[in-house]
Amino acid sequence: MKILVPVKRVVDYAVKIRVANGKVDTASVKHSMNPFDEIAVEQAIRLKEAKKATEILAVSIGSTKAQETLRTALAMGADKALHIDTGDSETLPLQVAKLLKAIVDKEKPDLVILGKQAIDDDANQTGQMLAGLLGWPQATFASKVELAADNKKVNVVREIDGGLETVSCAIPAIITADLRLNEPRYATLPNIMKAKKKPLEKLTPKDLGVDYVGKLTTLLVEEPPKRAGGVKVESVDELISKLKEKGLI
Amino acid sequence: MLSRPSLIRSAFSARALLSPLAVPRRTLLTSVVDAKAGLSEQEVEIFDLAKRFADAELAPNMRRWDETGEFPVATMRKAAELGFGSIYCSEEFGGTGLSRLDASLIFEALSTGCVPTTAFLSIHNMVAWMIDSFGSHELREKWIPQLTHMDKIGSYCLTEPSSGSDAASMETTAKRDGDHLIINGSKAFISGAGTSDLYLVMVRTGGAGAKGVTSVLVEKGTPGLSFGKNEEKIVVTFEDVRVPISNIVGEEGKGFTYAMKGLNGGRVNIASCSLGGAQSALQAAVDYAGTRTQFKTPLSGFQNTQFKLAEMAMKLTASRLMVRNAARAIDAGSPSAAATCAMAKAYATEECFQLCDDAIQIHGGYGYLNDYPVGQYMRDLRVHRILEGTSEVMRMIVAREILKD
């Protein structure tokens, strides 16, 4: 069984975001693999360790810096990596999904495991769009993944608003990873060194025959308004009248 | 473990306006005082891995381990699983096979989380390296795998109650008795004494001076081996301890040579620990200065504070460059490696300690409450000017090399 794991290089979760020149300032800022993608990679590796999967291919779409993230995936235990070079342009979910479809058609994985969303855009769209483009079943917000004994179906427990839902999908299928699916391992020093020898292929969207250009334009990026001080009130009556003033009661 | 005297214990837990920040989050500081500047891709990955481990596994426990005096064996074993147990041992018997520069990066990153734990990890690494470099095939085969995984933990015994800087005057004796050595004497200031499983001990098998010293391995549990109380001088006592001749590491009479070779790396490692602690202290000072206000101004608005922070940044950057330069000198087999490492150790440990002291001053009264980490960083870094060769001995080494020409 072959597993495809798309990974995205994002601004590190601990970084304090600043807006400069109408965009999020990403120069000299620490970047890392999207945390949900790490969980996806970890899940793929666990399936391989359980001898259910035989090969893990990590793919990243973005500038050459995306290769850093691919190396992390290789150091965690992925077997091969693929970089789709889109230069410095912004990659939006539909474009990514179309590129991933082309890769799926080419590489023929049995499972695609993605993070549920990226922490920079919080889109939560790519996995779902990919399933739609491929016509494959999707199990999103996975908190538990179990392959059926015959390896033809996958049972996934999903975290939904009302609680937990268990779905069964025929393979091939799309799974998106939620926070509680697993706790990703650290890469080890020996694996970091071995990762250098693992294959890392580089392609462009043109090589895949995908020339889709996104139709979305970002109009405005701004920081949230600075927290203003609160107002002290002298009595309960004043509190009630102020709340009424603001239309809150 | 290194004994840790505390400064003033707070009589009450201060519910300060500002929460103590053990995990730095700002980016501006790291782009100006960037620990990863000039590193290769693999070196950056290695640093990031160690930093991540430090943030998750060390920083949250740093204070508790200090207060209880706990020797965090379980956490060190977790570190060993990532390859941090035998960083620069050859891969032949399972070592990680990285360079001294890689080791420096790892110890610097780990010590941003907890300095004493990292310092001990570096000593364990030095023990493993000495066995790997000079030990017989049998010794390497037996011990390197165990030390790599930290199934067994190693300690290094050279200093004695009466011989520190004058290491060659050490008196612990080892007399031949058939196929065994019988060891008598005591060692002092031994990190890990009592907890470690394996002790690499410098003993006198021959005449006086450096040429009479041999290095030998002694396992915990060997009859006659005993340990002093943890809070006191961390003494290891040998009373008719019998070890097989096969436990000798390398050649008889060469122990001091091996020790001196090991110390170059040990000095870079300890200096690297100073760098990490100083980075965290500087980050804490920057954060505090931005938040604390007096006279209706944040401290960072006063020129005195600004100048102080700038000087701290200069101290840290210069120290870092010297330490990495020394690590590269060892990797390159430079003939002046000893002096280069001595300069780096003296400079970095002194400047980084000063930086921590300044960080406390910036924190004002809060700086010496245990809720805030800066006091602990200063205490942890103070001993680096002493162990693995005092700052004074470092100066002796450098002067000797200068005047040789």
XYZ file of C-alpha atoms in Angstrom:
654
model
C 0.000 0.000 0.000
C 1.340 3.390 -0.997
C 0.528 6.535 0.970
C 0.820 10.107 -0.299
C 1.282 12.780 2.357
C 1.157 16.433 1.244
C 3.008 18.744 3.632
C 3.064 22.528 3.790
C 5.737 24.909 5.031
C 4.076 27.525 7.238
C 5.085 30.222 9.690
C 5.871 28.457 12.986
C 2.942 28.376 15.390
C 4.873 30.093 18.197
C 5.859 33.123 16.123
C 4.227 36.484 16.820
C 2.713 37.525 13.487
C 3.288 41.009 12.140
C 1.719 42.655 9.106
C 4.100 44.618 6.885
C 3.278 46.243 3.532
C -0.209 44.779 3.476
C 1.071 41.231 3.897
C 2.036 38.943 6.741
C 5.746 39.486 7.362
C 7.470 36.182 6.575
C 11.031 37.405 6.050
C 13.514 36.075 8.638
C 10.622 34.450 10.463
C 10.821 30.869 11.689
C 8.937 28.407 9.491
C 8.116 24.766 10.114
C 5.912 21.964 8.848
C 2.209 22.598 9.401
C 1.427 20.833 12.703
C -1.541 18.915 11.240
C 0.677 17.725 8.387
C 3.157 16.389 10.940
C 0.324 14.381 12.422
C -0.490 13.109 8.929
C 3.142 12.063 8.329
C 3.219 10.338 11.717
C 0.058 8.392 10.890
C 1.521 7.225 7.596
C 4.699 6.080 9.339
C 2.708 4.160 11.944
C 0.841 2.363 9.147
C 4.184 1.470 7.603
C 5.529 0.229 10.949
C 2.385 -1.902 11.298
C 3.319 -3.349 7.905
C 0.120 -2.090 6.328
C 1.879 0.436 4.101
C 4.983 -0.190 2.027
C 5.888 3.263 0.759
C 5.343 6.840 1.919
C 5.713 9.681 -0.566
C 5.788 13.206 0.850
C 4.932 16.081 -1.467
C 5.144 19.826 -0.967
C 3.967 22.631 -3.230
C 5.707 25.967 -2.987
C 9.039 27.716 -3.388
C 12.404 25.932 -3.052
C 12.168 26.504 0.684
C 9.477 23.840 0.734
C 12.304 21.316 0.440
C 13.181 22.013 4.099
C 9.777 20.678 5.053
C 10.199 17.657 2.798
C 13.498 16.866 4.497
C 11.744 16.927 7.846
C 9.202 14.440 6.492
C 12.039 12.222 5.232
C 13.794 12.509 8.599
C 10.601 11.398 10.332
C 10.447 8.317 8.118
C 8.945 9.058 4.705
C 10.657 7.130 1.887
C 10.575 9.603 -0.983
C 9.851 13.258 -1.476
C 8.487 15.324 -4.337
C 8.731 19.099 -4.626
C 6.401 20.977 -6.982
C 8.027 24.336 -7.565
C 5.521 27.174 -7.830
C 8.037 29.909 -7.055
C 7.017 32.638 -4.666
C 3.383 32.837 -5.704
C 0.676 32.106 -3.197
C -0.755 28.615 -3.503
C -4.463 28.427 -2.851
C -6.441 25.283 -1.989
C -8.059 24.657 -5.357
C -4.750 24.998 -7.191
C -3.090 22.677 -4.690
C -5.917 20.160 -5.020
C -5.603 20.144 -8.814
C -1.843 19.623 -8.569
C -2.352 16.825 -6.058
C -4.856 15.170 -8.372
C -2.248 15.138 -11.126
C 0.243 13.590 -8.692
C -2.283 10.983 -7.564
C -2.965 10.060 -11.195
C 0.766 9.674 -11.731
C 1.826 7.946 -8.479
C -1.359 5.957 -7.790
C -1.338 5.931 -3.987
C -3.955 3.978 -2.059
C -4.373 6.604 0.628
C -3.792 10.342 0.739
C -3.431 11.612 4.290
C -3.431 15.404 4.702
C -3.559 17.754 7.658
C -7.111 19.007 8.134
C -6.047 22.617 7.534
C -2.959 24.808 7.348
C -2.385 27.145 10.259
C -1.650 30.109 8.018
C -4.862 30.251 6.035
C -7.082 27.924 8.126
C -8.786 27.033 4.830
C -9.748 23.415 5.580
C -10.522 22.856 1.886
C -7.718 21.023 0.119
C -8.498 17.496 1.298
C -12.177 17.863 0.528
C -11.565 19.424 -2.892
C -9.094 16.670 -3.775
C -11.672 14.027 -2.887
C -14.185 15.795 -5.095
C -11.807 16.051 -8.055
C -10.864 12.379 -7.746
C -14.309 11.101 -6.902
C -12.804 9.338 -3.878
C -14.421 8.885 -0.445
C -13.194 11.290 2.246
C -12.875 10.928 6.016
C -12.022 14.338 7.446
C -11.087 15.443 11.003
C -9.775 11.968 11.759
C -8.991 11.196 15.373
C -8.528 7.481 14.795
C -7.592 5.507 11.679
C -7.840 1.729 11.366
C -7.375 -0.349 8.266
C -9.738 -3.246 7.826
C -8.111 -6.666 7.868
C -8.478 -7.084 4.087
C -6.837 -3.675 3.471
C -9.745 -2.745 1.205
C -11.477 -0.435 3.625
C -10.436 2.091 6.233
C -12.448 2.857 9.368
C -12.053 6.392 10.624
C -13.372 8.053 13.752
C -14.101 11.696 13.009
C -14.391 14.562 15.467
C -17.555 16.459 14.587
C -19.511 19.163 16.353
C -21.851 16.717 18.041
C -19.194 14.265 19.157
C -17.528 11.374 17.373
C -18.614 9.739 14.163
C -17.220 6.530 12.721
C -17.154 6.121 8.967
C -15.945 3.334 6.770
C -14.403 4.211 3.408
C -13.423 2.007 0.538
C -9.795 2.376 -0.455
C -8.491 4.432 -2.230
C -9.588 7.248 0.094
C -8.711 10.712 1.413
C -8.135 11.211 5.138
C -7.502 14.555 6.830
C -5.815 14.487 10.228
C -7.114 16.265 13.290
C -5.168 17.185 16.415
C -5.837 14.113 18.524
C -5.045 11.522 15.869
C -1.534 10.985 17.239
C 1.498 12.692 18.727
C 4.199 13.085 16.077
C 7.633 11.678 16.815
C 10.812 13.708 16.880
C 13.121 13.068 13.957
C 16.298 11.385 15.204
C 19.836 12.492 14.388
C 20.607 9.279 12.457
C 17.388 9.741 10.453
C 18.252 13.350 9.675
C 21.532 12.100 8.263
C 19.887 9.240 6.343
C 17.285 11.626 4.905
C 19.945 13.243 2.758
C 20.261 10.014 0.792
C 16.533 9.555 0.192
C 15.242 10.590 -3.245
C 13.828 14.123 -3.603
C 12.300 14.733 -7.041
C 11.598 18.238 -8.363
C 8.850 19.110 -10.821
C 6.883 22.158 -11.957
C 3.107 22.466 -12.482
C 3.835 22.471 -16.208
C 5.480 19.033 -15.903
C 2.236 17.764 -14.434
C 0.168 19.423 -17.137
C -1.650 21.630 -14.673
C -1.819 25.294 -15.629
C -4.620 26.365 -13.347
C -4.175 29.862 -12.028
C -6.120 30.851 -8.960
C -8.996 33.277 -9.322
C -8.828 34.650 -5.808
C -7.099 37.956 -5.044
C -6.246 39.032 -1.520
C -7.650 42.518 -1.021
C -6.560 43.366 2.491
C -4.538 41.955 5.361
C -4.567 43.822 8.628
C -3.823 43.132 12.265
C -6.750 42.853 14.625
C -7.585 46.145 16.373
C -5.400 46.843 19.388
C -7.068 45.832 22.596
C -8.695 48.902 24.051
C -9.008 49.336 27.782
C -12.261 48.404 29.418
C -14.578 50.854 31.149
C -15.131 50.696 34.880
C -18.680 51.133 36.071
C -19.729 52.321 39.527
C -22.911 50.321 40.065
C -24.988 47.423 38.828
C -27.574 49.870 37.399
C -24.863 51.554 35.357
C -23.692 48.143 34.108
C -27.199 47.252 32.980
C -27.715 50.566 31.182
C -24.355 50.278 29.427
C -25.152 46.742 28.280
C -28.506 47.956 26.953
C -26.753 50.854 25.208
C -24.545 48.403 23.350
C -27.562 46.343 22.397
C -26.234 43.336 24.272
C -29.318 42.835 26.439
C 24.649 16.051 40.003
C 26.240 19.476 40.267
C 25.129 20.924 43.600
C 22.919 23.939 43.145
C 22.954 26.526 45.915
C 19.937 28.770 45.630
C 19.795 32.524 45.896
C 17.041 33.952 48.031
C 14.005 31.677 48.247
C 10.797 33.636 47.823
C 8.754 33.690 50.999
C 5.591 33.665 48.946
C 4.751 32.873 45.371
C 4.700 36.224 43.589
C 1.594 36.699 41.491
C 3.496 39.155 39.352
C 1.935 41.303 36.684
C 4.039 39.451 34.177
C 4.235 35.693 33.814
C 7.756 34.270 33.720
C 8.559 33.228 30.185
C 10.573 30.050 29.961
C 9.912 29.496 26.248
C 10.938 32.451 24.092
C 8.470 33.446 21.404
C 9.749 36.623 19.871
C 11.253 36.550 16.420
C 13.028 39.896 16.261
C 15.611 38.780 18.764
C 16.360 35.572 16.983
C 16.881 37.319 13.667
C 19.411 39.730 15.215
C 21.104 37.299 17.593
C 20.576 34.336 15.311
C 21.941 31.033 16.525
C 21.416 29.549 13.075
C 23.199 32.185 11.004
C 25.837 30.710 8.706
C 24.896 27.092 9.309
C 24.405 24.475 6.597
C 20.984 22.940 5.947
C 21.755 19.811 7.926
C 23.188 21.850 10.795
C 19.980 23.907 10.902
C 17.883 20.724 11.052
C 20.031 19.382 13.870
C 19.767 22.633 15.812
C 15.995 22.776 15.282
C 15.561 19.206 16.516
C 17.533 19.872 19.693
C 15.721 23.177 20.267
C 12.365 21.518 19.864
C 13.335 18.858 22.361
C 14.565 21.543 24.754
C 11.326 23.541 24.493
C 9.110 20.512 25.022
C 11.053 18.279 27.403
C 13.563 20.443 29.262
C 12.271 23.992 29.696
C 9.038 23.009 31.503
C 11.035 20.976 34.035
C 14.072 23.172 34.509
C 12.858 24.822 37.677
C 11.438 21.691 39.294
C 14.663 19.752 38.726
C 16.581 22.633 40.292
C 14.365 22.721 43.376
C 14.268 18.954 43.967
C 17.843 18.236 42.862
C 16.445 15.476 40.648
C 18.734 13.792 38.149
C 16.366 13.399 35.177
C 17.420 9.984 33.893
C 14.175 9.309 32.000
C 14.426 12.574 30.061
C 18.079 11.967 29.228
C 17.158 8.532 27.887
C 14.538 10.206 25.675
C 17.298 12.469 24.406
C 19.492 9.429 23.810
C 16.761 7.873 21.656
C 17.193 10.798 19.276
C 20.920 10.157 19.056
C 22.076 12.641 21.689
C 23.878 10.002 23.782
C 26.973 9.525 21.650
C 26.884 12.434 19.252
C 30.495 12.361 18.059
C 31.275 8.666 18.478
C 31.877 6.756 15.267
C 28.996 4.867 13.726
C 30.922 1.572 13.947
C 29.299 0.554 17.228
C 26.207 2.727 16.976
C 27.464 6.236 17.673
C 25.778 9.072 15.813
C 28.944 10.013 13.953
C 28.484 13.776 13.838
C 31.097 16.532 14.155
C 32.187 18.650 17.151
C 30.388 21.580 15.577
C 27.174 19.550 15.424
C 27.675 18.629 19.080
C 28.182 22.290 19.980
C 24.929 23.189 18.225
C 23.070 20.429 20.024
C 24.333 21.400 23.468
C 23.677 25.074 22.807
C 20.098 24.354 21.752
C 19.407 21.917 24.596
C 20.772 24.260 27.234
C 18.232 26.935 26.290
C 15.879 24.548 28.098
C 17.975 23.295 31.011
C 21.675 24.010 31.475
C 22.775 21.451 34.114
C 21.005 18.541 32.412
C 22.682 19.439 29.127
C 26.065 19.886 30.802
C 25.792 16.401 32.247
C 24.711 14.998 28.878
C 27.900 16.471 27.418
C 30.017 14.733 30.062
C 28.333 11.423 29.250
C 29.139 12.081 25.587
C 32.784 12.751 26.446
C 33.027 9.432 28.328
C 31.535 7.576 25.361
C 33.918 9.316 22.981
C 36.984 8.428 25.054
C 36.031 4.763 25.105
C 35.236 4.873 21.391
C 38.497 6.620 20.502
C 40.993 4.809 22.702
C 39.317 1.674 24.025
C 39.901 -1.881 22.843
C 37.550 -3.517 20.376
C 35.980 -5.504 23.191
C 35.391 -2.466 25.365
C 33.891 -0.515 22.469
C 31.669 -3.406 21.448
C 30.460 -3.815 25.002
C 29.922 -0.213 26.032
C 29.230 2.028 23.044
C 25.784 0.564 22.286
C 24.769 0.856 25.943
C 26.087 4.381 26.285
C 24.476 5.421 22.994
C 21.023 4.521 24.279
C 21.900 5.624 27.808
C 20.934 2.194 29.067
C 24.071 2.869 31.051
C 25.104 6.373 32.032
C 28.725 7.430 32.196
C 30.614 9.761 34.540
C 34.139 11.111 34.314
C 36.518 11.021 37.307
C 39.714 13.058 37.224
C 39.513 15.702 39.957
C 40.292 14.770 43.556
C 39.814 16.600 46.853
C 43.467 17.710 46.644
C 44.005 17.966 42.893
C 41.931 20.165 40.602
C 43.840 22.502 38.325
C 47.012 20.574 39.160
C 45.417 17.458 37.693
C 48.705 15.624 37.120
C 49.305 15.517 40.864
C 46.327 13.207 41.358
C 46.904 10.408 43.860
C 44.273 7.690 43.363
C 46.405 4.561 42.892
C 45.912 1.330 40.985
C 48.228 -1.562 41.835
C 48.543 -4.679 39.740
C 47.431 -7.943 41.270
C 47.589 -10.704 38.653
C 44.845 -9.938 36.112
C 43.397 -7.138 38.152
C 44.037 -3.606 39.260
C 43.295 -2.664 42.862
C 42.178 0.955 43.125
C 42.409 3.106 46.225
C 41.668 6.798 46.607
C 38.885 9.290 46.081
C 37.573 11.608 43.413
C 35.609 14.802 44.032
C 33.095 17.027 42.215
C 31.949 14.146 40.049
C 28.739 14.896 38.152
C 26.429 11.922 38.235
C 28.192 10.298 41.192
C 25.973 7.584 42.620
C 23.517 7.513 39.749
C 25.848 6.777 36.857
C 26.478 3.157 35.956
C 29.949 3.492 34.481
C 32.864 5.549 35.750
C 35.854 6.440 33.601
C 38.530 6.949 36.244
C 42.035 8.368 35.952
C 44.307 6.329 38.269
C 48.025 6.307 38.981
C 49.612 3.070 37.804
C 53.113 4.402 37.325
C 55.400 7.069 38.745
C 54.599 10.675 39.571
C 53.352 13.168 37.028
C 51.267 12.905 33.889
C 53.025 9.839 32.456
C 52.004 7.631 35.372
C 48.258 7.996 34.799
C 46.035 5.333 33.272
C 42.340 5.503 32.411
C 40.188 2.620 33.575
C 36.477 1.782 33.645
C 34.781 0.977 36.953
C 31.159 -0.184 37.084
C 28.704 0.848 39.776
C 28.195 -2.003 42.209
C 31.832 -3.053 42.203
C 32.703 -3.821 45.839
C 34.628 -0.996 47.468
C 33.066 1.728 45.307
C 31.035 4.193 47.367
C 29.540 7.652 46.989
C 29.251 10.706 49.249
C 26.107 12.679 49.914
C 24.649 14.556 46.981
C 24.529 18.001 48.571
C 28.130 17.815 49.679
C 31.284 17.337 47.720
C 29.936 14.661 45.347
C 32.756 12.337 46.275
C 33.484 8.920 44.829
C 35.577 6.699 47.110
C 37.590 3.647 46.067
C 38.550 1.124 48.780
C 40.401 -1.859 47.327
C 38.221 -1.793 44.235
C 39.205 -4.671 41.946
C 38.781 -4.278 38.196
C 40.055 -6.562 35.426
C 43.030 -5.349 33.401
C 40.769 -5.508 30.352
C 38.944 -2.468 31.729
C 41.929 -0.260 30.984
C 41.026 2.169 28.225
C 43.886 2.402 25.741
C 47.462 2.066 26.924
C 48.798 2.165 30.441
C 50.443 5.495 31.187
C 48.529 7.278 28.425
C 45.518 8.223 30.529
C 46.536 11.844 30.917
C 47.071 12.261 27.167
C 43.596 10.926 26.515
C 42.180 13.190 29.205
C 43.754 16.280 27.673
C 42.440 15.340 24.228
C 38.985 14.815 25.673
C 39.047 18.133 27.474
C 39.353 20.217 24.305
C 35.946 18.953 23.246
C 34.652 19.105 26.792
C 35.520 22.784 26.931
C 33.679 23.529 23.712
C 30.705 21.577 25.045
C 30.549 23.477 28.338
C 31.001 26.795 26.561
C 28.108 25.778 24.290
C 25.972 25.200 27.373
C 26.771 28.757 28.467
C 25.593 30.048 25.081
C 22.186 28.398 25.380
C 21.556 29.618 28.900
C 22.619 33.123 27.916
C 20.310 33.116 24.878
C 17.337 32.276 27.076
C 18.346 34.875 29.663
C 18.698 37.543 26.968
C 15.306 36.641 25.512
C 13.739 36.887 28.975
C 15.364 40.277 29.560
C 14.140 41.637 26.215
C 10.607 40.437 26.921
C 10.586 41.854 30.439
C 12.000 45.203 29.348
C 9.225 45.504 26.780
C 6.469 44.857 29.263
C 7.561 46.385 32.584
C 6.866 50.098 32.893
C 8.181 52.637 35.369
C 7.871 56.421 35.189
C 5.143 55.783 32.576
C 7.664 54.226 30.177
C 8.535 50.623 29.339
C 12.073 49.823 30.485
C 13.000 49.300 26.830
C 12.349 53.007 26.297
C 15.241 54.039 28.516
C 18.590 54.404 26.780
C 20.457 52.721 29.634
C 18.376 49.560 29.191
C 18.719 49.745 25.426
C 22.494 50.014 25.654
C 22.628 47.172 28.155
C 20.579 44.892 25.862
C 22.785 45.823 22.910
C 25.910 44.951 24.895
C 24.390 41.659 25.976
C 23.675 40.857 22.334
C 27.272 41.677 21.431
C 28.616 39.443 24.217
C 26.472 36.519 23.113
C 27.269 36.879 19.415
C 31.016 37.167 19.999
C 30.961 34.185 22.376
C 29.051 32.086 19.891
C 31.512 32.826 17.092
C 34.459 31.894 19.305
C 32.873 28.637 20.433
C 31.976 27.511 16.924
C 35.417 28.504 15.701
C 36.919 26.263 18.389
C 34.618 23.371 17.468
C 35.678 23.685 13.835
C 39.330 23.727 14.920
C 38.910 20.360 16.633
C 37.084 18.942 13.604
C 39.879 20.163 11.347
C 42.563 18.640 13.588
C 44.158 22.034 13.985
C 47.464 21.996 15.899
C 46.349 25.041 17.869
C 43.013 23.468 18.835
C 43.873 23.352 22.542
C 44.559 27.083 22.761
C 41.565 27.897 20.536
C 39.262 25.889 22.784
C 40.767 27.424 25.912
C 40.185 30.946 24.575
C 36.632 30.095 23.612
C 35.814 28.509 26.959
C 37.262 31.326 29.042
C 35.652 34.027 26.931
C 32.220 32.511 26.429
C 31.709 31.305 30.002
C 32.731 34.686 31.406
C 30.771 36.836 28.974
C 27.658 34.678 29.138
C 27.704 34.720 32.931
C 27.954 38.502 32.814
C 25.011 38.555 30.422
C 22.896 36.556 32.867
C 23.882 38.894 35.674
C 22.766 41.852 33.542
C 19.521 40.036 32.772
C 18.799 39.775 36.484
C 19.499 43.490 36.904
C 17.032 44.318 34.144
C 14.411 42.267 35.961
C 14.969 44.280 39.131
C 13.504 42.697 42.245
C 11.730 40.023 40.243
C 15.118 38.880 38.975
C 15.974 37.090 42.178
C 12.625 35.438 42.763
C 12.564 31.797 41.765
C 9.422 32.340 39.708
C 11.677 33.913 37.110
C 14.259 31.784 35.294
C 17.044 34.376 35.014
C 18.363 33.709 38.519
C 18.686 30.038 37.746
C 20.483 30.713 34.478
C 23.030 32.814 36.303
C 23.607 30.189 38.973
C 23.833 27.430 36.376
C 26.379 29.352 34.320
C 28.565 30.349 37.281
C 30.127 26.905 37.594
C 31.124 26.870 33.906
C 33.951 29.254 34.765
C 35.323 26.543 37.030
C 34.659 23.020 35.811
C 36.394 21.365 32.856
C 39.307 23.716 33.475
C 39.071 26.994 35.371
C 39.250 30.311 33.550
C 42.700 30.681 35.090
C 43.947 27.408 33.626
C 42.520 28.494 30.270
C 44.682 31.592 30.450
C 47.716 29.447 31.317
C 47.124 27.348 28.197
C 46.702 30.326 25.898
C 49.736 32.190 27.273
C 51.899 29.117 26.949
C 50.942 28.749 23.280
C 51.514 32.428 22.550
C 54.925 32.491 24.195
C 55.991 29.240 22.528
C 56.558 31.144 19.290
